[in-house]
PDB file of C-alpha atoms in Angstrom:
ATOM      1  CA  MET A   1      78.471 167.999  56.168  1.00  0.00           C
ATOM      2  CA  LYS A   2      80.277 167.231  52.887  1.00  0.00           C
ATOM      3  CA  LYS A   3      82.424 169.732  51.041  1.00  0.00           C
ATOM      4  CA  THR A   4      84.511 168.876  47.999  1.00  0.00           C
ATOM      5  CA  LEU A   5      86.911 170.799  45.823  1.00  0.00           C
ATOM      6  CA  GLY A   6      86.466 170.010  42.107  1.00  0.00           C
ATOM      7  CA  LEU A   7      89.402 168.701  40.093  1.00  0.00           C
ATOM      8  CA  ALA A   8      89.549 171.851  37.954  1.00  0.00           C
ATOM      9  CA  ALA A   9      89.665 174.064  41.055  1.00  0.00           C
ATOM     10  CA  LEU A  10      92.337 171.848  42.627  1.00  0.00           C
ATOM     11  CA  ALA A  11      94.426 171.971  39.424  1.00  0.00           C
ATOM     12  CA  ALA A  12      94.100 175.770  39.294  1.00  0.00           C
ATOM     13  CA  LEU A  13      95.126 176.032  42.938  1.00  0.00           C
ATOM     14  CA  ALA A  14      98.150 173.789  42.312  1.00  0.00           C
ATOM     15  CA  ALA A  15      99.188 175.892  39.292  1.00  0.00           C
ATOM     16  CA  LEU A  16      98.846 179.105  41.303  1.00  0.00           C
ATOM     17  CA  ALA A  17     100.863 177.630  44.167  1.00  0.00           C
ATOM     18  CA  ALA A  18     103.610 176.512  41.760  1.00  0.00           C
ATOM     19  CA  PHE A  19     103.697 179.963  40.141  1.00  0.00           C
ATOM     20  CA  ALA A  20     104.010 181.621  43.553  1.00  0.00           C
ATOM     21  CA  GLY A  21     106.685 179.163  44.676  1.00  0.00           C
ATOM     22  CA  VAL A  22     104.503 177.807  47.472  1.00  0.00           C
ATOM     23  CA  ALA A  23     104.211 174.127  48.320  1.00  0.00           C
ATOM     24  CA  LEU A  24     100.662 172.790  48.099  1.00  0.00           C
ATOM     25  CA  VAL A  25      99.746 170.448  50.953  1.00  0.00           C
ATOM     26  CA  THR A  26      96.818 168.160  50.315  1.00  0.00           C
ATOM     27  CA  PRO A  27      94.457 167.153  53.124  1.00  0.00           C
ATOM     28  CA  THR A  28      94.693 163.764  54.775  1.00  0.00           C
ATOM     29  CA  ALA A  29      91.916 161.574  56.151  1.00  0.00           C
ATOM     30  CA  GLN A  30      92.191 163.190  59.600  1.00  0.00           C
ATOM     31  CA  ALA A  31      89.361 165.175  61.181  1.00  0.00           C
ATOM     32  CA  ALA A  32      89.084 168.864  60.314  1.00  0.00           C
ATOM     33  CA  PRO A  33      90.791 171.283  62.739  1.00  0.00           C
ATOM     34  CA  SER A  34      87.350 172.406  63.956  1.00  0.00           C
ATOM     35  CA  THR A  35      86.761 168.930  65.402  1.00  0.00           C
ATOM     36  CA  PRO A  36      89.632 168.103  67.797  1.00  0.00           C
ATOM     37  CA  ALA A  37      89.359 165.016  70.031  1.00  0.00           C
ATOM     38  CA  PRO A  38      87.056 164.091  71.769  1.00  0.00           C
ATOM     39  CA  TYR A  39      84.865 165.676  69.052  1.00  0.00           C
ATOM     40  CA  LYS A  40      84.007 163.936  65.817  1.00  0.00           C
ATOM     41  CA  LEU A  41      81.937 164.751  62.722  1.00  0.00           C
ATOM     42  CA  VAL A  42      79.380 162.028  62.019  1.00  0.00           C
ATOM     43  CA  SER A  43      76.816 161.572  59.236  1.00  0.00           C
ATOM     44  CA  SER A  44      74.044 160.737  61.704  1.00  0.00           C
ATOM     45  CA  CYS A  45      73.750 161.132  65.454  1.00  0.00           C
ATOM     46  CA  PRO A  46      73.562 158.064  67.711  1.00  0.00           C
ATOM     47  CA  GLY A  47      71.171 157.794  70.618  1.00  0.00           C
ATOM     48  CA  SER A  48      67.866 159.379  71.537  1.00  0.00           C
ATOM     49  CA  SER A  49      66.659 162.942  71.392  1.00  0.00           C
ATOM     50  CA  VAL A  50      67.407 164.924  74.564  1.00  0.00           C
ATOM     51  CA  SER A  51      64.269 166.083  76.393  1.00  0.00           C
ATOM     52  CA  GLY A  52      63.095 169.458  75.089  1.00  0.00           C
ATOM     53  CA  PHE A  53      64.659 169.001  71.655  1.00  0.00           C
ATOM     54  CA  PRO A  54      64.449 169.814  68.808  1.00  0.00           C
ATOM     55  CA  LYS A  55      64.549 173.607  69.259  1.00  0.00           C
ATOM     56  CA  VAL A  56      63.615 176.077  66.541  1.00  0.00           C
ATOM     57  CA  LEU A  57      66.065 178.731  65.400  1.00  0.00           C
ATOM     58  CA  THR A  58      64.859 182.327  65.716  1.00  0.00           C
ATOM     59  CA  ASN A  59      65.932 185.669  64.270  1.00  0.00           C
ATOM     60  CA  ARG A  60      66.025 189.017  66.080  1.00  0.00           C
ATOM     61  CA  LEU A  61      62.335 189.599  65.232  1.00  0.00           C
ATOM     62  CA  GLY A  62      61.253 186.280  66.734  1.00  0.00           C
ATOM     63  CA  ASP A  63      60.579 184.621  63.358  1.00  0.00           C
ATOM     64  CA  THR A  64      61.509 180.956  63.160  1.00  0.00           C
ATOM     65  CA  GLN A  65      63.352 178.880  60.556  1.00  0.00           C
ATOM     66  CA  GLY A  66      65.070 175.510  60.819  1.00  0.00           C
ATOM     67  CA  SER A  67      65.776 173.488  63.956  1.00  0.00           C
ATOM     68  CA  VAL A  68      68.612 172.138  66.065  1.00  0.00           C
ATOM     69  CA  HIS A  69      68.567 168.584  67.422  1.00  0.00           C
ATOM     70  CA  LEU A  70      70.534 167.257  70.398  1.00  0.00           C
ATOM     71  CA  TYR A  71      70.967 163.530  71.018  1.00  0.00           C
ATOM     72  CA  TYR A  72      72.446 161.430  73.832  1.00  0.00           C
ATOM     73  CA  SER A  73      73.819 157.898  73.824  1.00  0.00           C
ATOM     74  CA  SER A  74      75.404 156.064  76.771  1.00  0.00           C
ATOM     75  CA  ALA A  75      78.179 154.736  74.478  1.00  0.00           C
ATOM     76  CA  ASN A  76      81.800 155.821  75.041  1.00  0.00           C
ATOM     77  CA  GLY A  77      81.238 157.238  78.518  1.00  0.00           C
ATOM     78  CA  GLY A  78      78.249 159.188  77.239  1.00  0.00           C
ATOM     79  CA  THR A  79      77.992 160.761  73.786  1.00  0.00           C
ATOM     80  CA  ASN A  80      76.126 163.929  72.884  1.00  0.00           C
ATOM     81  CA  CYS A  81      75.607 164.817  69.252  1.00  0.00           C
ATOM     82  CA  ALA A  82      74.018 167.824  67.525  1.00  0.00           C
ATOM     83  CA  MET A  83      72.714 168.664  64.050  1.00  0.00           C
ATOM     84  CA  VAL A  84      71.045 171.763  62.607  1.00  0.00           C
ATOM     85  CA  TYR A  85      68.392 171.308  59.913  1.00  0.00           C
ATOM     86  CA  ASP A  86      67.182 173.708  57.254  1.00  0.00           C
ATOM     87  CA  ASN A  87      63.518 173.353  56.268  1.00  0.00           C
ATOM     88  CA  ALA A  88      63.687 175.715  53.262  1.00  0.00           C
ATOM     89  CA  SER A  89      64.608 174.886  49.683  1.00  0.00           C
ATOM     90  CA  GLY A  90      68.050 175.734  48.329  1.00  0.00           C
ATOM     91  CA  SER A  91      71.460 175.931  49.932  1.00  0.00           C
ATOM     92  CA  HIS A  92      72.184 178.072  52.973  1.00  0.00           C
ATOM     93  CA  GLN A  93      75.050 178.828  55.327  1.00  0.00           C
ATOM     94  CA  MET A  94      74.654 176.646  58.445  1.00  0.00           C
ATOM     95  CA  SER A  95      76.703 176.091  61.568  1.00  0.00           C
ATOM     96  CA  VAL A  96      76.488 173.852  64.634  1.00  0.00           C
ATOM     97  CA  THR A  97      78.888 173.964  67.591  1.00  0.00           C
ATOM     98  CA  LEU A  98      78.930 171.627  70.595  1.00  0.00           C
ATOM     99  CA  ARG A  99      81.145 171.979  73.687  1.00  0.00           C
ATOM    100  CA  ARG A 100      81.555 169.651  76.645  1.00  0.00           C
ATOM    101  CA  ALA A 101      81.333 171.725  79.845  1.00  0.00           C
ATOM    102  CA  ASN A 102      84.677 170.585  81.248  1.00  0.00           C
ATOM    103  CA  LEU A 103      86.584 171.523  78.070  1.00  0.00           C
ATOM    104  CA  SER A 104      87.674 174.970  76.902  1.00  0.00           C
ATOM    105  CA  TYR A 105      87.343 174.142  73.189  1.00  0.00           C
ATOM    106  CA  ALA A 106      84.428 172.993  71.028  1.00  0.00           C
ATOM    107  CA  GLY A 107      83.703 170.893  67.971  1.00  0.00           C
ATOM    108  CA  SER A 108      81.842 172.424  65.049  1.00  0.00           C
ATOM    109  CA  ASP A 109      80.680 172.028  61.487  1.00  0.00           C
ATOM    110  CA  SER A 110      79.804 174.904  59.203  1.00  0.00           C
ATOM    111  CA  GLY A 111      79.361 175.518  55.504  1.00  0.00           C
ATOM    112  CA  VAL A 112      76.801 175.950  52.761  1.00  0.00           C
ATOM    113  CA  TYR A 113      74.476 172.944  52.846  1.00  0.00           C
ATOM    114  CA  THR A 114      71.080 171.990  51.439  1.00  0.00           C
ATOM    115  CA  THR A 115      69.672 169.987  54.358  1.00  0.00           C
ATOM    116  CA  TYR A 116      71.779 169.938  57.531  1.00  0.00           C
ATOM    117  CA  ALA A 117      75.070 170.729  59.244  1.00  0.00           C
ATOM    118  CA  GLY A 118      76.642 168.248  61.640  1.00  0.00           C
ATOM    119  CA  GLY A 119      76.459 165.924  63.322  1.00  0.00           C
ATOM    120  CA  VAL A 120      79.040 167.027  65.765  1.00  0.00           C
ATOM    121  CA  ALA A 121      79.549 164.371  68.451  1.00  0.00           C
ATOM    122  CA  VAL A 122      81.459 164.574  71.723  1.00  0.00           C
ATOM    123  CA  THR A 123      82.243 161.635  73.992  1.00  0.00           C
ATOM    124  CA  GLY A 124      82.747 161.506  77.762  1.00  0.00           C
ATOM    125  CA  THR A 125      79.552 163.406  78.547  1.00  0.00           C
ATOM    126  CA  ALA A 126      78.054 161.091  81.185  1.00  0.00           C
ATOM    127  CA  ASN A 127      77.224 163.348  84.177  1.00  0.00           C
ATOM    128  CA  THR A 128      78.647 166.336  82.273  1.00  0.00           C
ATOM    129  CA  CYS A 129      76.744 169.225  80.666  1.00  0.00           C
ATOM    130  CA  VAL A 130      77.167 170.460  77.107  1.00  0.00           C
ATOM    131  CA  TYR A 131      76.781 173.857  75.461  1.00  0.00           C
ATOM    132  CA  LEU A 132      75.201 174.105  72.020  1.00  0.00           C
ATOM    133  CA  SER A 133      74.874 176.803  69.395  1.00  0.00           C
ATOM    134  CA  ALA A 134      73.459 176.664  65.886  1.00  0.00           C
ATOM    135  CA  SER A 135      72.830 179.158  63.114  1.00  0.00           C
ATOM    136  CA  LEU A 136      71.189 179.330  59.718  1.00  0.00           C
ATOM    137  CA  GLN A 137      71.745 182.243  57.308  1.00  0.00           C
ATOM    138  CA  MET A 138      68.862 182.564  54.834  1.00  0.00           C
ATOM    139  CA  GLY A 139      70.039 185.763  53.101  1.00  0.00           C
ATOM    140  CA  PRO A 140      72.329 188.799  53.321  1.00  0.00           C
ATOM    141  CA  TYR A 141      70.556 190.751  56.066  1.00  0.00           C
ATOM    142  CA  SER A 142      70.683 190.412  59.852  1.00  0.00           C
ATOM    143  CA  VAL A 143      66.983 189.447  59.935  1.00  0.00           C
ATOM    144  CA  ASP A 144      67.917 186.502  57.697  1.00  0.00           C
ATOM    145  CA  ARG A 145      70.109 185.014  60.453  1.00  0.00           C
ATOM    146  CA  PHE A 146      68.368 182.458  62.643  1.00  0.00           C
ATOM    147  CA  SER A 147      70.112 181.013  65.686  1.00  0.00           C
ATOM    148  CA  TYR A 148      69.884 179.054  68.918  1.00  0.00           C
ATOM    149  CA  SER A 149      72.296 179.029  71.838  1.00  0.00           C
ATOM    150  CA  GLY A 150      71.885 177.040  75.029  1.00  0.00           C
ATOM    151  CA  GLY A 151      73.617 175.511  77.956  1.00  0.00           C
ATOM    152  CA  PRO A 152      74.278 173.978  80.268  1.00  0.00           C
ATOM    153  CA  LEU A 153      72.235 171.166  78.673  1.00  0.00           C
ATOM    154  CA  ALA A 154      71.842 167.398  79.090  1.00  0.00           C
ATOM    155  CA  CYS A 155      73.660 167.423  82.439  1.00  0.00           C
ATOM    156  CA  GLY A 156      72.422 164.004  83.610  1.00  0.00           C
TER     157      GLY A 156
END
């Protein structure tokens, strides 16, 4: 879930921006644009595993790699949270997206990670379904892409 820009890279970016006459805006402590309210990125998911989870990610050949976990907590009017885990060594591109059924937009986390992407949490899910997708890219070819997509889920 963590991404950082090194000081040298930030200095180079600032120098390039100054050369091009462009103002450099630094990020604030607000949530990333991919996680608008009521979504939130969390380091660990609250609650208990939803029945039937975790699910394995599959590629187009039916091979499996990694897993996606979905959790539910009764806090905050119901909270669902999802994480995708990589069970292979090294860093890989991962993505997890969670959407509350009564909203037209989703919360997500993606990047190159060594262990997991997420958690992506959404509140207000009591008696409301969620939709979940996750992916794991193990290499450059389409058979190296493992994914899961489901919903409506956890509708209780």
